[in-house]
Amino acid sequence: MEPELRDANQGKATETLSSLPQASFNYINSIVGSGVIGIPYALHRAGFGLGLFLLVIVAVITDYSLILMVRCGHLSGRFSYPGVMEAAYGKGGYYLLSLLQFMYPFLAMISYNVVVGDTLSKVLVRFVPSWGSSMGMVRFGVVLVVTIFVIIPLCLYKNVSRLAKASFLSLACVVLILMAVVYRLLSGDYDVVPNTPESWRFAHSDLIPAVGIMAFAFMCHHNTFLVYQSMQNATMERWEKVTHISVGFAWLVAALFGIAGYCTFRALSQGDLLENYCWDDDLMNFARVLFSISILLTFPIECFVSREIVRTQIKRFYSQEVIEYDTDKDPSHVTGEEDDRKSMITTLVIVFSAFIISPYTECLGPVLELNGLLAAIPLAYVLPGLAYIQLSPHSLFSQEKLPAAGLVLFGTIVTISGAAILMPNLIGDCRTGIIMGYCKDDELALNGTSFIASTMDPNCATDKV
């Protein structure tokens, strides 16, 4: 019976499963996303030299943690992230993971609202300059209209898993934006951006928030088992090759974004790199539209994950019977076609909660830092390491477990210290609706738009003159 089953599985793999290059491309799709737009800001926070070094370190650690997760799957026989945590730590592990899995996409949705509001408002003001005098209202209006007429219809789509196929288009948008960023650097159009004493400093003290942004950019652990189970002849050796290729390519894209963006704007780099470009730069306005499209294709998938986690927890809470977790299911991979009314209510509550919070977070940088430190780093580093330590039969100080213990220690230190640093300064005087000093335009100035001097405090954009 077993040989027949093996032959059937091999036939299925040949017909429907992914080859190693295809699996690598699928994984790259899940890694490379909106987070790369914040890498220049991360390099500014950590210092250009130290920031590039940290980018390599984060990529290497991410690579190891992704391999570790699949090892945990083999040790537990549970090939899903929640299944691994439930096998390792029971219900406590499962609920902790569920909390973080909800927090990560929910904070991502807030950051997407911030990005869409910032980017599309600049494009609108390009066509209607008089709106530049009330950028706050324009930004709020953009997010409101997009939420009602685009985001909600997409999030209420019954089979949201089909939207995941649009990830190729999202990746294509990111690549085109990267090409525009590199072109603007090489063209010299922004050579007027002034240097400041902070511009080329090798290292700054804000390396922990920078790590949070980088971890957010590399976060893809919720898709790990989906890609692994889609591979032909899935083995640990083949998985390691896929992981090395995918993380390596993602690092290359992030490094190019970081270097090109930072070399263009240096200490003036903002959390959303596109905020640095002038409002009358039509090439970058096109890039802003592309980035908004990429965000809108990703938003429903993040909402769907949050909705399924809430739905599952409610079902577990009210059920008279203990609901055993399906080892082949993950909240990000279910069809979402049951309980239409409850699903719609949950979706609307989540979407409008993100919408209500987003106007209070005008700067993208702190949102990326917060999500990276409080959700991405525990999901990417702490929990996989803890799961392996619990599931592996080796002793804690063995050669096999020590790297996992180091992963947990690294993630824990960064999360705790990062939260202590970030929380007191989370609500600052960050503002959007500004024009950088090197972009001064008389027509916009006449309409009362705020300007920002080129000698601004580079940690965050304000409307100080």
Coordinates of C-alpha atoms in Angstrom, one line a residue:
M1 CA 0.0 0.0 0.0
E2 CA 2.8 2.4 0.9
P3 CA 4.7 2.0 -2.4
E4 CA 1.4 2.6 -4.3
L5 CA 0.8 5.8 -2.2
R6 CA 4.3 6.9 -2.8
D7 CA 3.9 6.4 -6.6
A8 CA 0.6 8.3 -6.6
N9 CA 2.2 11.2 -4.7
Q10 CA 5.1 11.3 -7.1
G11 CA 2.7 11.4 -10.0
K12 CA 0.9 14.3 -8.4
A13 CA 4.2 16.1 -7.7
T14 CA 5.2 15.8 -11.3
E15 CA 1.9 17.2 -12.5
T16 CA 0.9 19.9 -9.9
L17 CA 3.8 20.6 -7.5
S18 CA 6.5 23.2 -8.0
S19 CA 10.0 22.7 -9.2
L20 CA 12.9 24.1 -7.2
P21 CA 13.0 27.4 -9.3
Q22 CA 9.2 27.7 -9.2
A23 CA 9.2 27.3 -5.4
S24 CA 12.0 29.8 -5.1
F25 CA 10.0 32.3 -7.1
N26 CA 6.8 31.7 -5.1
Y27 CA 8.9 32.3 -1.9
I28 CA 10.5 35.5 -3.3
N29 CA 7.0 36.7 -4.0
S30 CA 6.0 36.2 -0.4
I31 CA 9.1 37.9 1.0
V32 CA 9.6 41.0 -1.3
G33 CA 6.9 43.5 -0.5
S34 CA 6.0 46.9 0.8
G35 CA 8.6 46.7 3.7
V36 CA 11.5 47.4 1.3
I37 CA 10.3 51.0 1.0
G38 CA 11.5 51.6 4.5
I39 CA 15.0 50.2 4.2
P40 CA 16.7 53.6 3.4
Y41 CA 15.2 55.0 6.6
A42 CA 16.5 52.0 8.5
L43 CA 20.0 52.7 7.1
H44 CA 19.6 56.3 8.3
R45 CA 18.6 55.1 11.8
A46 CA 21.4 52.7 12.2
G47 CA 24.1 54.5 10.2
F48 CA 24.9 53.7 6.6
G49 CA 27.8 51.3 7.2
L50 CA 26.3 49.6 10.2
G51 CA 22.9 49.5 8.6
L52 CA 24.2 47.5 5.6
F53 CA 26.0 45.1 8.0
L54 CA 22.7 44.7 9.9
L55 CA 20.8 44.0 6.7
V56 CA 23.2 41.1 6.0
I57 CA 22.8 39.8 9.6
V58 CA 19.0 40.0 9.5
A59 CA 19.0 38.1 6.2
V60 CA 21.2 35.4 7.5
I61 CA 19.2 35.0 10.7
T62 CA 16.0 34.9 8.7
D63 CA 17.4 32.2 6.4
Y64 CA 18.3 30.1 9.4
S65 CA 14.9 30.6 11.1
L66 CA 13.1 29.5 8.0
I67 CA 15.1 26.3 7.7
L68 CA 14.5 25.7 11.5
M69 CA 10.7 26.0 11.1
V70 CA 10.6 23.1 8.6
R71 CA 12.9 21.0 10.8
C72 CA 10.3 21.6 13.6
G73 CA 7.6 20.4 11.1
H74 CA 9.4 17.2 10.6
L75 CA 10.0 16.7 14.4
S76 CA 6.4 17.3 15.3
G77 CA 4.7 15.9 12.2
R78 CA 2.6 19.2 12.0
F79 CA 3.3 21.1 8.8
S80 CA 1.8 24.4 9.7
Y81 CA 3.1 27.2 12.0
P82 CA 0.2 26.9 14.5
G83 CA 0.4 23.1 14.4
V84 CA 4.1 23.3 15.3
M85 CA 3.5 25.7 18.2
E86 CA 0.6 23.6 19.5
A87 CA 2.8 20.4 19.3
A88 CA 5.6 22.1 21.2
Y89 CA 3.7 24.1 23.8
G90 CA 0.1 23.0 23.7
K91 CA -2.7 25.5 23.8
G92 CA -0.5 28.2 25.3
G93 CA 1.8 28.1 22.3
Y94 CA -1.1 28.1 19.9
Y95 CA -2.8 31.1 21.5
L96 CA 0.4 33.1 21.7
L97 CA 1.1 32.5 18.1
S98 CA -2.5 33.4 17.2
L99 CA -2.1 36.7 19.0
L100 CA 1.1 37.6 17.2
Q101 CA -0.3 36.3 13.9
F102 CA -3.3 38.8 14.3
M103 CA -1.1 41.7 15.5
Y104 CA 1.3 41.4 12.5
P105 CA -1.2 41.7 9.6
F106 CA -3.4 44.2 11.6
L107 CA -0.4 46.6 12.1
A108 CA 0.5 46.0 8.4
M109 CA -3.0 47.1 7.4
I110 CA -2.5 50.3 9.4
S111 CA 0.8 50.9 7.6
Y112 CA -0.9 50.3 4.3
N113 CA -3.5 53.0 5.0
V114 CA -0.7 55.4 5.9
V115 CA 1.1 54.6 2.6
V116 CA -1.9 54.8 0.4
G117 CA -3.0 58.1 2.0
D118 CA 0.5 59.6 1.7
T119 CA 1.2 58.4 -1.9
L120 CA -2.1 59.1 -3.6
S121 CA -2.6 62.5 -1.9
K122 CA 0.7 63.7 -3.5
V123 CA -0.5 62.5 -6.9
L124 CA -3.9 64.3 -6.5
V125 CA -2.2 67.5 -5.5
R126 CA -0.1 67.3 -8.6
F127 CA -3.3 67.7 -10.6
V128 CA -5.1 70.0 -8.2
P129 CA -2.5 72.2 -6.6
S130 CA -5.0 74.2 -4.5
W131 CA -5.6 71.0 -2.4
G132 CA -2.1 71.4 -1.1
S133 CA -3.2 73.8 1.6
S134 CA -5.2 71.1 3.4
M135 CA -3.2 67.9 3.0
G136 CA -4.5 66.4 6.2
M137 CA -8.0 66.4 4.8
V138 CA -6.9 65.2 1.4
R139 CA -5.0 62.3 3.0
F140 CA -8.0 61.4 5.2
G141 CA -10.4 61.6 2.2
V142 CA -8.1 59.4 0.1
V143 CA -8.0 56.7 2.8
L144 CA -11.8 56.9 3.3
V145 CA -12.6 56.6 -0.4
V146 CA -10.2 53.8 -1.0
T147 CA -11.4 51.9 2.1
I148 CA -15.1 52.1 1.1
F149 CA -14.8 51.6 -2.6
V150 CA -11.7 49.4 -3.0
I151 CA -10.5 47.7 0.2
I152 CA -13.9 46.6 1.6
P153 CA -15.1 45.0 -1.6
L154 CA -11.8 43.2 -2.0
C155 CA -11.8 42.0 1.6
L156 CA -15.4 40.8 1.4
Y157 CA -14.4 38.6 -1.6
K158 CA -15.5 35.1 -0.7
N159 CA -12.5 33.2 -2.1
V160 CA -9.7 35.6 -1.1
S161 CA -7.1 32.9 -1.7
R162 CA -7.4 33.8 -5.4
L163 CA -6.1 37.2 -4.7
A164 CA -2.8 35.6 -3.7
K165 CA -2.2 34.9 -7.4
A166 CA -1.9 38.6 -7.9
S167 CA 1.3 38.6 -5.8
F168 CA 3.2 38.4 -9.1
L169 CA 1.7 41.8 -10.1
S170 CA 2.6 43.1 -6.7
L171 CA 6.2 41.9 -7.1
A172 CA 6.4 43.5 -10.6
C173 CA 5.2 46.8 -9.1
V174 CA 8.0 46.7 -6.5
V175 CA 10.6 45.9 -9.2
L176 CA 9.4 48.8 -11.4
I177 CA 9.6 51.2 -8.3
L178 CA 13.1 50.0 -7.7
M179 CA 14.1 50.8 -11.3
A180 CA 12.6 54.3 -10.9
V181 CA 14.5 54.9 -7.6
V182 CA 17.8 53.7 -9.2
Y183 CA 17.2 55.9 -12.3
R184 CA 16.5 59.0 -10.2
L185 CA 19.8 58.4 -8.3
L186 CA 21.8 57.9 -11.5
S187 CA 20.1 60.8 -13.4
G188 CA 21.4 63.3 -10.8
D189 CA 18.0 65.1 -10.5
Y190 CA 18.2 65.1 -6.8
D191 CA 21.8 66.2 -6.5
V192 CA 20.4 69.4 -4.9
V193 CA 19.6 67.4 -1.7
P194 CA 22.1 68.9 0.8
N195 CA 24.4 66.9 3.0
T196 CA 24.1 67.3 6.8
P197 CA 26.6 66.3 9.5
E198 CA 24.6 63.1 9.9
S199 CA 24.6 62.1 6.2
W200 CA 27.5 59.6 5.9
R201 CA 28.0 58.6 9.6
F202 CA 29.0 54.9 9.7
A203 CA 26.9 54.1 12.8
H204 CA 24.1 55.6 14.9
S205 CA 22.7 54.5 18.2
D206 CA 19.2 53.7 16.8
L207 CA 20.2 50.2 15.5
I208 CA 17.4 48.4 17.3
P209 CA 14.5 50.2 15.6
A210 CA 16.4 49.7 12.3
V211 CA 16.4 45.9 12.9
G212 CA 12.7 46.1 13.5
I213 CA 12.1 47.7 10.0
M214 CA 14.5 45.1 8.4
A215 CA 12.7 42.2 10.1
F216 CA 9.4 43.5 8.8
A217 CA 10.8 43.6 5.3
F218 CA 11.9 40.0 5.5
M219 CA 8.9 38.6 7.3
C220 CA 7.4 35.6 5.4
H221 CA 7.2 32.8 8.0
H222 CA 3.4 32.4 7.7
N223 CA 4.0 31.2 4.1
T224 CA 6.8 28.8 4.9
F225 CA 4.9 25.5 5.1
L226 CA 2.7 26.5 2.1
V227 CA 5.8 26.8 -0.1
Y228 CA 7.4 23.7 1.4
Q229 CA 4.4 21.5 0.8
S230 CA 4.1 22.8 -2.8
M231 CA 7.6 21.5 -3.7
Q232 CA 8.3 18.4 -5.8
N233 CA 10.4 15.9 -3.8
A234 CA 10.4 18.1 -0.7
T235 CA 13.4 17.4 1.4
M236 CA 15.4 19.4 3.9
E237 CA 18.3 19.7 1.4
R238 CA 16.1 21.0 -1.4
W239 CA 14.3 23.3 1.1
E240 CA 17.6 24.8 2.2
K241 CA 18.5 25.6 -1.4
V242 CA 15.1 27.3 -2.0
T243 CA 15.5 29.3 1.2
H244 CA 19.1 30.4 0.4
I245 CA 18.0 31.5 -3.1
S246 CA 14.9 33.3 -2.0
V247 CA 16.3 35.1 1.0
G248 CA 19.4 36.0 -1.1
F249 CA 17.3 37.6 -3.8
A250 CA 15.1 39.4 -1.3
W251 CA 18.3 40.7 0.4
L252 CA 19.5 42.0 -3.0
V253 CA 16.3 43.9 -3.7
A254 CA 16.3 45.3 -0.1
A255 CA 19.9 46.3 -0.4
L256 CA 19.4 48.0 -3.8
F257 CA 16.4 49.9 -2.4
G258 CA 18.4 50.9 0.7
I259 CA 21.6 52.0 -1.1
A260 CA 19.8 53.9 -4.0
G261 CA 17.4 55.6 -1.6
Y262 CA 19.9 56.5 1.0
C263 CA 22.5 57.7 -1.5
T264 CA 19.8 60.0 -2.9
F265 CA 18.5 61.5 0.3
R266 CA 21.0 60.5 3.0
A267 CA 20.0 61.8 6.5
L268 CA 16.7 63.2 5.0
S269 CA 15.5 59.7 4.2
Q270 CA 11.9 59.2 5.5
G271 CA 10.1 56.1 6.6
D272 CA 8.3 56.0 3.3
L273 CA 11.0 56.6 0.7
L274 CA 8.5 58.0 -1.8
E275 CA 7.7 60.8 0.6
N276 CA 11.2 62.2 -0.2
Y277 CA 10.5 62.7 -3.9
C278 CA 9.1 66.0 -5.1
W279 CA 5.4 66.2 -5.8
D280 CA 5.9 67.4 -9.4
D281 CA 8.1 64.4 -10.2
D282 CA 5.9 62.6 -12.6
L283 CA 8.1 59.5 -12.8
M284 CA 7.9 59.1 -9.0
N285 CA 4.2 59.9 -9.1
F286 CA 3.8 56.9 -11.4
A287 CA 5.9 54.9 -8.9
R288 CA 3.5 56.2 -6.1
V289 CA 0.5 54.8 -8.1
L290 CA 2.3 51.5 -8.6
F291 CA 3.1 51.3 -4.9
S292 CA -0.5 51.9 -4.0
I293 CA -1.6 49.2 -6.4
S294 CA 0.9 46.8 -4.8
I295 CA -0.5 47.8 -1.3
L296 CA -4.1 47.3 -2.4
L297 CA -3.4 43.8 -3.7
T298 CA -1.8 42.9 -0.4
F299 CA -4.3 44.5 2.0
P300 CA -7.1 41.9 1.5
I301 CA -4.8 39.0 2.1
E302 CA -3.6 40.5 5.4
C303 CA -7.2 41.3 6.4
F304 CA -8.2 37.7 5.6
V305 CA -5.5 36.3 7.9
S306 CA -6.7 38.5 10.7
R307 CA -10.3 37.6 10.1
E308 CA -9.7 33.9 10.1
I309 CA -7.7 34.1 13.3
V310 CA -10.5 36.0 15.1
R311 CA -13.1 33.6 13.7
T312 CA -11.2 30.6 14.9
Q313 CA -10.7 32.0 18.4
I314 CA -14.4 32.8 18.7
K315 CA -15.3 29.4 17.5
R316 CA -13.0 27.8 20.1
F317 CA -14.3 30.0 22.9
Y318 CA -18.0 29.3 22.3
S319 CA -17.7 25.7 21.3
Q320 CA -18.8 23.0 23.8
E321 CA -16.3 20.7 22.3
V322 CA -12.6 21.1 22.1
I323 CA -11.7 22.1 18.5
E324 CA -8.6 20.2 17.5
Y325 CA -6.4 22.2 15.1
D326 CA -6.2 20.8 11.6
T327 CA -2.6 20.0 10.9
D328 CA -3.0 20.8 7.3
K329 CA -4.7 24.2 7.8
D330 CA -3.3 27.6 8.6
P331 CA -5.4 30.8 9.0
S332 CA -3.7 32.3 5.9
H333 CA -4.6 29.3 3.7
V334 CA -8.3 28.6 4.4
T335 CA -11.0 29.2 1.8
G336 CA -13.1 31.6 3.9
E337 CA -16.4 30.6 2.4
E338 CA -18.4 29.7 5.5
D339 CA -20.4 31.8 7.9
D340 CA -20.9 34.7 5.4
R341 CA -22.7 37.0 7.7
K342 CA -20.3 36.6 10.6
S343 CA -17.4 36.8 8.2
M344 CA -18.7 40.1 6.8
I345 CA -19.2 41.6 10.3
T346 CA -15.7 40.6 11.4
T347 CA -14.2 41.9 8.2
L348 CA -15.9 45.3 8.6
V349 CA -14.8 45.6 12.2
I350 CA -11.2 44.8 11.4
V351 CA -11.1 47.1 8.3
F352 CA -12.7 50.1 10.1
S353 CA -10.5 49.6 13.2
A354 CA -7.4 49.9 11.0
F355 CA -9.0 52.9 9.2
I356 CA -9.8 54.7 12.5
I357 CA -6.3 54.2 13.9
S358 CA -4.4 55.2 10.8
P359 CA -5.0 59.0 10.9
Y360 CA -3.2 59.0 14.3
T361 CA -0.1 57.5 12.7
E362 CA 1.0 59.9 10.0
C363 CA 4.6 58.6 9.8
L364 CA 5.3 55.2 8.3
G365 CA 8.6 54.7 10.1
P366 CA 7.3 54.2 13.6
V367 CA 4.6 51.8 12.4
L368 CA 7.2 49.7 10.6
E369 CA 9.4 49.7 13.7
L370 CA 6.5 48.8 16.0
N371 CA 5.3 45.9 13.8
G372 CA 8.8 44.7 13.3
L373 CA 9.7 44.7 17.0
L374 CA 6.5 43.5 18.6
A375 CA 5.3 41.1 15.9
A376 CA 7.7 40.3 13.1
I377 CA 10.7 39.5 15.3
P378 CA 8.9 37.2 17.8
L379 CA 7.2 35.4 14.8
A380 CA 10.4 35.2 12.8
Y381 CA 13.0 34.4 15.4
V382 CA 11.8 33.9 19.0
L383 CA 9.0 31.3 18.4
P384 CA 10.8 29.1 15.8
G385 CA 13.8 28.9 18.1
L386 CA 11.6 28.1 21.1
A387 CA 9.7 25.4 19.2
Y388 CA 12.9 23.7 18.0
I389 CA 14.4 23.8 21.6
Q390 CA 11.2 22.1 22.9
L391 CA 10.9 19.5 20.1
S392 CA 14.5 18.5 19.5
P393 CA 15.7 15.6 21.6
H394 CA 19.2 17.1 22.0
S395 CA 20.4 18.8 25.1
L396 CA 20.1 22.6 25.4
F397 CA 23.8 23.2 25.2
S398 CA 24.3 20.8 22.3
Q399 CA 25.7 21.9 18.9
E400 CA 22.2 21.5 17.4
K401 CA 20.3 23.6 19.9
L402 CA 22.8 26.4 20.7
P403 CA 22.1 28.3 17.4
A404 CA 18.4 28.1 18.1
A405 CA 19.0 29.4 21.7
G406 CA 21.0 32.2 20.2
L407 CA 18.1 33.0 17.9
V408 CA 15.7 33.2 20.8
L409 CA 18.1 35.4 22.8
F410 CA 18.7 37.8 19.9
G411 CA 14.9 38.1 19.2
T412 CA 14.0 38.6 22.9
I413 CA 16.7 41.3 23.5
V414 CA 15.7 43.2 20.4
T415 CA 12.0 43.0 21.1
I416 CA 12.2 44.1 24.8
S417 CA 14.8 46.8 24.3
G418 CA 13.1 48.0 21.1
A419 CA 9.7 48.3 22.8
A420 CA 11.3 50.2 25.7
I421 CA 12.9 52.7 23.3
L422 CA 10.0 53.0 20.9
M423 CA 6.9 53.2 23.1
P424 CA 7.7 56.6 24.8
N425 CA 8.4 58.2 21.5
L426 CA 5.7 56.5 19.4
I427 CA 3.4 59.6 19.1
G428 CA 5.7 62.4 18.0
D429 CA 5.3 65.5 15.8
C430 CA 5.5 63.5 12.6
R431 CA 3.5 65.1 9.9
T432 CA 2.7 64.5 6.2
G433 CA 1.6 67.1 3.7
I434 CA 5.0 68.8 3.5
I435 CA 7.3 69.8 0.7
M436 CA 11.0 69.2 1.1
G437 CA 13.1 72.3 0.9
Y438 CA 14.9 71.1 -2.2
C439 CA 11.5 70.7 -4.0
K440 CA 10.3 74.2 -3.4
D441 CA 7.7 75.1 -6.0
D442 CA 6.2 78.7 -6.2
E443 CA 2.9 77.5 -7.4
L444 CA 2.4 75.2 -4.5
A445 CA 3.8 77.7 -2.1
L446 CA 1.2 80.2 -3.2
N447 CA -1.5 77.8 -2.2
G448 CA -0.3 77.6 1.4
T449 CA 1.4 74.2 1.4
S450 CA 3.9 73.7 4.3
F451 CA 7.5 73.5 3.4
I452 CA 10.2 71.6 5.3
A453 CA 13.7 73.0 5.4
S454 CA 16.5 71.0 4.2
T455 CA 18.1 71.2 7.6
M456 CA 15.2 69.5 9.3
D457 CA 15.6 67.0 12.1
P458 CA 16.2 63.9 9.9
N459 CA 14.7 61.4 12.4
C460 CA 11.2 62.4 11.3
A461 CA 9.6 64.7 8.9
T462 CA 7.9 67.7 10.4
D463 CA 6.5 70.9 9.0
K464 CA 9.0 73.1 10.6
V465 CA 10.4 75.8 8.3

